């Protein structure tokens, strides 16, 4: 790992925005740009499946104002089949290495310890595990050894069967309880609590109703005491909201709604948002930060 992450020049963390050791601090919500190096992700599947186009896209995300870049080599869309670990490693390694060379703070989106290890060797600085340590029992231990920040997302099972598990009496209470168990488990595996980031897992074993309830109650997720990452970008619940009765709004036409969610999530104190189109979201988080400063000036 290089000694100093770029972004140290960002403003120091505000009181209610705890800094995560190893990551840039900011007085605003951070923007994590997404690159899916996959042929089949629902949001951008196939667009960046080869390393060159993925790296080119990474440059564009950085130029548009991304603070972090999340690189993934396995689709997690509902119904998706798993790729082999070899294939996943081959997809992500050159992209992580090239973006790290460019000075990006790269996060590796994987559920596998073997893939995370290769990506960390190639310069990734964050592990984003959508399974929160459930899919591969070796992953929390690897993260602990490497002392890197760890995104622990709420998850109930692999994509081929996750929507059957979208059943809750009290979605906010149950997601908080299950997330808090996962945080305790990864800490027991040696991960430093100061490097744990939590994520409610929008769209993962959740109906649209569940997603809206979680977004409306981000305060409950924040009450877990860890920085909160929100990944709502282009997801189906936005397509359903904006489409006609039978036709969801197409994926490529959900970015304005994503920016609206970003503004609300940032105002609710999210630490970062994970998005496909960066510019509007980078603008939105700056508007929210400025708005907050004006409010603070009133005090
Ligand atoms: N969503 C996707 C993939 N990775 N990681 C985190 N931490 N949170 C998310 O909500 C999340 C994720 C699926 O979306 P994509 O296929 O568009 O990348």
Short mmCIF file of C-alpha atoms and ligand atoms in Angstrom, two decimals:
data_model
loop_
_atom_site.label_atom_id
_atom_site.label_comp_id
_atom_site.label_asym_id
_atom_site.label_seq_id
_atom_site.Cartn_x
_atom_site.Cartn_y
_atom_site.Cartn_z
CA UNK A 1 0.00 0.00 0.00
CA UNK A 2 1.26 3.49 -0.75
CA UNK A 3 1.78 5.66 2.32
CA UNK A 4 -0.73 8.47 1.80
CA UNK A 5 -4.09 8.10 0.08
CA UNK A 6 -4.87 10.91 -2.35
CA UNK A 7 -7.69 13.02 -1.03
CA UNK A 8 -5.89 13.98 2.19
CA UNK A 9 -6.39 17.50 0.93
CA UNK A 10 -10.13 17.09 1.35
CA UNK A 11 -11.55 18.86 4.36
CA UNK A 12 -11.20 17.18 7.73
CA UNK A 13 -14.06 14.94 8.79
CA UNK A 14 -16.99 16.64 10.45
CA UNK A 15 -17.91 15.50 13.94
CA UNK A 16 -20.72 13.19 12.84
CA UNK A 17 -18.74 11.83 9.91
CA UNK A 18 -16.13 9.59 11.50
CA UNK A 19 -13.00 9.26 9.38
CA UNK A 20 -12.21 5.73 8.27
CA UNK A 21 -8.47 5.02 8.71
CA UNK A 22 -6.94 4.44 5.29
CA UNK A 23 -9.52 6.52 3.40
CA UNK A 24 -9.82 10.20 2.47
CA UNK A 25 -11.73 12.26 5.01
CA UNK A 26 -14.36 14.68 3.81
CA UNK A 27 -16.89 17.11 5.20
CA UNK A 28 -19.42 15.66 2.79
CA UNK A 29 -20.79 12.39 1.56
CA UNK A 30 -18.25 10.61 -0.66
CA UNK A 31 -19.06 9.38 -4.16
CA UNK A 32 -18.03 5.86 -5.12
CA UNK A 33 -18.14 5.32 -8.89
CA UNK A 34 -18.92 1.79 -10.08
CA UNK A 35 -17.15 -0.28 -12.72
CA UNK A 36 -18.63 -3.70 -13.33
CA UNK A 37 -16.09 -5.68 -15.36
CA UNK A 38 -18.82 -8.16 -16.25
CA UNK A 39 -20.86 -9.15 -19.29
CA UNK A 40 -24.13 -9.33 -17.32
CA UNK A 41 -24.57 -6.68 -14.58
CA UNK A 42 -28.05 -5.22 -14.78
CA UNK A 43 -26.96 -1.59 -14.73
CA UNK A 44 -24.02 -1.52 -17.12
CA UNK A 45 -23.58 -5.18 -18.09
CA UNK A 46 -21.22 -5.69 -21.02
CA UNK A 47 -20.25 -2.05 -21.39
CA UNK A 48 -16.92 -2.45 -19.56
CA UNK A 49 -16.33 -6.18 -19.83
CA UNK A 50 -12.80 -5.83 -21.21
CA UNK A 51 -9.98 -4.24 -19.23
CA UNK A 52 -9.29 -1.39 -21.65
CA UNK A 53 -12.85 -0.11 -21.71
CA UNK A 54 -13.14 -0.56 -17.93
CA UNK A 55 -9.96 1.47 -17.34
CA UNK A 56 -11.11 4.16 -19.75
CA UNK A 57 -14.40 4.34 -17.91
CA UNK A 58 -12.53 4.58 -14.60
CA UNK A 59 -10.66 7.63 -15.89
CA UNK A 60 -13.99 9.21 -16.82
CA UNK A 61 -15.45 8.50 -13.38
CA UNK A 62 -12.41 10.10 -11.73
CA UNK A 63 -12.63 13.14 -14.01
CA UNK A 64 -16.31 13.46 -13.13
CA UNK A 65 -15.45 13.70 -9.43
CA UNK A 66 -15.49 10.17 -8.02
CA UNK A 67 -13.77 9.94 -4.62
CA UNK A 68 -13.58 6.14 -4.73
CA UNK A 69 -13.85 3.58 -7.54
CA UNK A 70 -15.53 0.23 -6.90
CA UNK A 71 -14.37 -2.53 -9.25
CA UNK A 72 -16.35 -5.77 -9.46
CA UNK A 73 -15.94 -8.88 -11.59
CA UNK A 74 -19.10 -10.78 -10.66
CA UNK A 75 -22.66 -9.69 -11.30
CA UNK A 76 -24.96 -9.70 -8.27
CA UNK A 77 -28.16 -8.87 -10.14
CA UNK A 78 -31.15 -10.95 -8.97
CA UNK A 79 -30.99 -14.38 -10.62
CA UNK A 80 -27.31 -14.11 -11.63
CA UNK A 81 -25.18 -17.28 -11.65
CA UNK A 82 -21.75 -17.20 -10.05
CA UNK A 83 -18.55 -16.91 -12.10
CA UNK A 84 -15.47 -18.97 -11.23
CA UNK A 85 -12.90 -17.38 -8.92
CA UNK A 86 -10.29 -17.58 -11.71
CA UNK A 87 -12.50 -15.69 -14.11
CA UNK A 88 -13.36 -13.08 -11.48
CA UNK A 89 -9.67 -12.55 -10.64
CA UNK A 90 -8.72 -12.21 -14.30
CA UNK A 91 -11.43 -9.62 -14.85
CA UNK A 92 -10.58 -7.33 -11.96
CA UNK A 93 -6.80 -7.50 -11.49
CA UNK A 94 -5.63 -5.41 -14.49
CA UNK A 95 -8.35 -2.83 -13.90
CA UNK A 96 -7.52 -2.40 -10.21
CA UNK A 97 -3.80 -2.16 -11.00
CA UNK A 98 -4.28 0.48 -13.70
CA UNK A 99 -6.65 2.63 -11.64
CA UNK A 100 -4.35 2.41 -8.63
CA UNK A 101 -1.51 3.63 -10.87
CA UNK A 102 -3.70 6.60 -11.75
CA UNK A 103 -3.97 7.45 -8.04
CA UNK A 104 -7.56 6.27 -7.55
CA UNK A 105 -8.73 4.91 -4.22
CA UNK A 106 -9.99 1.55 -5.44
CA UNK A 107 -12.46 -0.70 -3.71
CA UNK A 108 -12.77 -4.35 -4.72
CA UNK A 109 -16.35 -5.59 -4.88
CA UNK A 110 -16.06 -9.31 -4.18
CA UNK A 111 -17.35 -12.02 -1.87
CA UNK A 112 -14.20 -14.14 -2.31
CA UNK A 113 -11.01 -13.97 -0.23
CA UNK A 114 -8.89 -15.20 -3.16
CA UNK A 115 -10.13 -12.38 -5.40
CA UNK A 116 -9.78 -9.76 -2.65
CA UNK A 117 -6.17 -10.89 -2.01
CA UNK A 118 -5.19 -10.43 -5.66
CA UNK A 119 -6.96 -7.06 -5.87
CA UNK A 120 -5.32 -5.81 -2.66
CA UNK A 121 -1.93 -6.90 -4.05
CA UNK A 122 -2.77 -4.90 -7.19
CA UNK A 123 -3.43 -1.79 -5.08
CA UNK A 124 -7.08 -1.90 -3.96
CA UNK A 125 -7.54 -0.21 -0.58
CA UNK A 126 -11.08 -1.22 0.42
CA UNK A 127 -12.91 -4.55 0.38
CA UNK A 128 -16.60 -4.27 -0.50
CA UNK A 129 -18.24 -7.58 0.45
CA UNK A 130 -21.94 -7.64 -0.45
CA UNK A 131 -22.30 -10.78 1.67
CA UNK A 132 -20.96 -9.11 4.82
CA UNK A 133 -18.57 -12.02 5.40
CA UNK A 134 -21.19 -14.74 4.94
CA UNK A 135 -20.26 -16.07 1.49
CA UNK A 136 -16.60 -16.83 2.16
CA UNK A 137 -15.60 -17.40 5.79
CA UNK A 138 -11.96 -16.61 4.88
CA UNK A 139 -12.69 -13.07 3.73
CA UNK A 140 -13.04 -11.31 7.13
CA UNK A 141 -9.72 -12.83 8.28
CA UNK A 142 -7.97 -11.63 5.11
CA UNK A 143 -9.36 -8.12 5.61
CA UNK A 144 -8.17 -8.23 9.23
CA UNK A 145 -4.64 -9.27 8.16
CA UNK A 146 -4.43 -6.57 5.50
CA UNK A 147 -5.89 -3.88 7.82
CA UNK A 148 -8.04 -2.31 5.12
CA UNK A 149 -11.52 -0.79 5.36
CA UNK A 150 -14.31 -3.36 4.99
CA UNK A 151 -17.81 -2.67 3.63
CA UNK A 152 -20.20 -5.08 5.35
CA UNK A 153 -23.48 -5.19 3.45
CA UNK A 154 -26.81 -6.71 4.55
CA UNK A 155 -27.29 -9.94 2.57
CA UNK A 156 -29.37 -13.06 2.94
CA UNK A 157 -28.13 -15.30 0.14
CA UNK A 158 -26.71 -15.58 -3.35
CA UNK A 159 -28.40 -13.82 -6.26
CA UNK A 160 -30.03 -16.94 -7.70
CA UNK A 161 -32.27 -17.21 -4.64
CA UNK A 162 -32.14 -13.88 -2.83
CA UNK A 163 -35.56 -12.57 -3.80
CA UNK A 164 -37.22 -15.60 -2.10
CA UNK A 165 -35.67 -14.28 1.11
CA UNK A 166 -37.28 -10.86 0.87
CA UNK A 167 -39.59 -11.47 3.80
CA UNK A 168 -39.61 -9.26 6.89
CA UNK A 169 -42.04 -8.29 9.67
CA UNK A 170 -40.03 -5.14 10.36
CA UNK A 171 -37.48 -4.60 7.60
CA UNK A 172 -35.60 -1.75 9.30
CA UNK A 173 -35.33 -3.55 12.66
CA UNK A 174 -34.34 -6.87 11.08
CA UNK A 175 -31.76 -5.37 8.72
CA UNK A 176 -30.21 -3.45 11.64
CA UNK A 177 -30.13 -6.56 13.83
CA UNK A 178 -28.65 -8.77 11.08
CA UNK A 179 -26.10 -6.12 10.10
CA UNK A 180 -25.06 -5.68 13.68
CA UNK A 181 -24.50 -9.45 13.98
CA UNK A 182 -22.31 -9.35 10.89
CA UNK A 183 -20.31 -6.42 12.27
CA UNK A 184 -19.74 -8.36 15.51
CA UNK A 185 -18.67 -11.43 13.49
CA UNK A 186 -16.11 -9.60 11.36
CA UNK A 187 -14.74 -7.82 14.42
CA UNK A 188 -14.44 -11.23 16.13
CA UNK A 189 -12.44 -12.33 13.05
CA UNK A 190 -9.99 -9.52 13.76
CA UNK A 191 -11.24 -6.60 11.66
CA UNK A 192 -10.71 -3.26 13.42
CA UNK A 193 -14.14 -1.74 14.15
CA UNK A 194 -12.86 1.67 13.02
CA UNK A 195 -12.50 0.24 9.50
CA UNK A 196 -16.00 -1.23 9.24
CA UNK A 197 -18.54 0.50 6.97
CA UNK A 198 -22.13 -0.76 6.90
CA UNK A 199 -24.55 -0.91 3.98
CA UNK A 200 -28.28 -1.77 4.13
CA UNK A 201 -28.03 -3.68 0.81
CA UNK A 202 -30.67 -1.91 -1.23
CA UNK A 203 -32.23 -4.44 -3.64
CA UNK A 204 -30.60 -7.50 -2.03
CA UNK A 205 -33.39 -9.75 -0.72
CA UNK A 206 -35.61 -6.64 -0.63
CA UNK A 207 -38.77 -5.56 -2.41
CA UNK A 208 -39.28 -1.96 -3.52
CA UNK A 209 -41.29 -1.38 -0.35
CA UNK A 210 -38.38 -2.65 1.77
CA UNK A 211 -35.90 -0.44 -0.09
CA UNK A 212 -37.97 2.70 0.48
CA UNK A 213 -38.40 1.89 4.16
CA UNK A 214 -34.65 1.47 4.60
CA UNK A 215 -33.86 4.70 2.74
CA UNK A 216 -36.41 6.58 4.81
CA UNK A 217 -34.82 5.23 8.01
CA UNK A 218 -31.12 5.66 7.32
CA UNK A 219 -30.96 7.18 10.79
CA UNK A 220 -31.56 3.69 12.22
CA UNK A 221 -28.68 2.28 10.15
CA UNK A 222 -26.48 5.18 11.25
CA UNK A 223 -27.38 4.39 14.85
CA UNK A 224 -25.26 1.23 14.46
CA UNK A 225 -22.41 3.68 14.95
CA UNK A 226 -20.55 3.01 11.71
CA UNK A 227 -20.30 5.03 8.46
CA UNK A 228 -23.13 4.09 6.07
CA UNK A 229 -22.74 3.34 2.35
CA UNK A 230 -25.89 3.46 0.19
CA UNK A 231 -26.10 1.68 -3.18
CA UNK A 232 -29.40 2.62 -4.83
CA UNK A 233 -28.04 3.57 -8.25
CA UNK A 234 -30.26 2.56 -11.20
CA UNK A 235 -31.92 -0.19 -9.17
CA UNK A 236 -35.28 -1.72 -10.09
CA UNK A 237 -37.29 0.06 -7.41
CA UNK A 238 -36.47 3.34 -9.17
CA UNK A 239 -37.50 1.86 -12.52
CA UNK A 240 -40.79 0.73 -10.97
CA UNK A 241 -41.44 4.14 -9.41
CA UNK A 242 -40.84 6.01 -12.65
CA UNK A 243 -42.31 3.61 -15.19
CA UNK A 244 -45.85 2.83 -16.28
CA UNK A 245 -47.85 0.06 -14.68
CA UNK A 246 -46.34 -2.67 -16.84
CA UNK A 247 -43.09 -1.11 -18.01
CA UNK A 248 -40.30 -0.11 -15.69
CA UNK A 249 -38.29 2.98 -16.65
CA UNK A 250 -35.19 1.61 -18.53
CA UNK A 251 -31.99 1.25 -16.52
CA UNK A 252 -30.11 3.89 -18.52
CA UNK A 253 -32.83 6.42 -17.69
CA UNK A 254 -32.68 6.23 -13.90
CA UNK A 255 -29.72 8.51 -13.22
CA UNK A 256 -31.71 11.64 -12.35
CA UNK A 257 -33.68 9.63 -9.78
CA UNK A 258 -30.41 8.21 -8.47
CA UNK A 259 -29.08 11.74 -7.92
CA UNK A 260 -32.27 12.59 -6.01
CA UNK A 261 -31.72 9.58 -3.74
CA UNK A 262 -28.10 10.67 -3.31
CA UNK A 263 -29.12 14.14 -2.15
CA UNK A 264 -31.54 12.69 0.38
CA UNK A 265 -29.09 10.05 1.58
CA UNK A 266 -26.33 12.64 1.96
CA UNK A 267 -28.69 14.90 3.90
CA UNK A 268 -29.51 11.94 6.12
CA UNK A 269 -25.80 11.54 6.91
CA UNK A 270 -24.70 8.76 4.54
CA UNK A 271 -20.91 8.41 4.47
CA UNK A 272 -20.86 7.50 0.76
CA UNK A 273 -23.09 6.61 -2.18
CA UNK A 274 -22.24 3.96 -4.77
CA UNK A 275 -23.27 5.20 -8.23
CA UNK A 276 -22.80 4.46 -11.93
CA UNK A 277 -23.02 8.01 -13.27
CA UNK A 278 -20.83 10.24 -11.14
CA UNK A 279 -21.22 13.87 -12.18
CA UNK A 280 -24.75 14.63 -10.99
CA UNK A 281 -24.10 12.76 -7.76
CA UNK A 282 -20.82 14.61 -7.14
CA UNK A 283 -22.77 17.85 -7.60
CA UNK A 284 -25.58 16.67 -5.32
CA UNK A 285 -23.30 15.82 -2.38
CA UNK A 286 -21.65 19.24 -2.68
CA UNK A 287 -25.01 20.99 -2.65
CA UNK A 288 -25.99 19.07 0.49
CA UNK A 289 -22.70 19.93 2.21
CA UNK A 290 -23.12 23.62 1.40
CA UNK A 291 -26.72 23.57 2.58
CA UNK A 292 -25.61 22.02 5.87
CA UNK A 293 -22.95 24.70 6.32
CA UNK A 294 -25.60 27.38 5.87
CA UNK A 295 -27.70 25.66 8.52
CA UNK A 296 -24.74 25.49 10.88
CA UNK A 297 -24.09 29.20 10.34
CA UNK A 298 -27.55 29.88 11.78
CA UNK A 299 -26.64 28.27 15.08
N1 LIG B 1 -25.02 -3.18 -5.24
C1 LIG B 1 -24.53 -3.90 -6.26
C2 LIG B 1 -23.20 -4.37 -6.24
N2 LIG B 1 -22.39 -4.10 -5.20
N3 LIG B 1 -22.04 -3.10 -3.10
C3 LIG B 1 -22.51 -2.42 -2.07
N4 LIG B 1 -21.72 -2.17 -1.00
N5 LIG B 1 -23.80 -1.95 -2.02
C4 LIG B 1 -24.68 -2.16 -3.04
O1 LIG B 1 -25.84 -1.74 -2.94
C5 LIG B 1 -24.21 -2.91 -4.17
C6 LIG B 1 -22.87 -3.38 -4.16
C7 LIG B 1 -25.41 -4.22 -7.43
O2 LIG B 1 -25.48 -3.19 -8.33
P1 LIG B 1 -24.67 -3.17 -9.73
O3 LIG B 1 -24.87 -4.51 -10.38
O4 LIG B 1 -25.27 -2.07 -10.47
O5 LIG B 1 -23.25 -2.92 -9.45
#
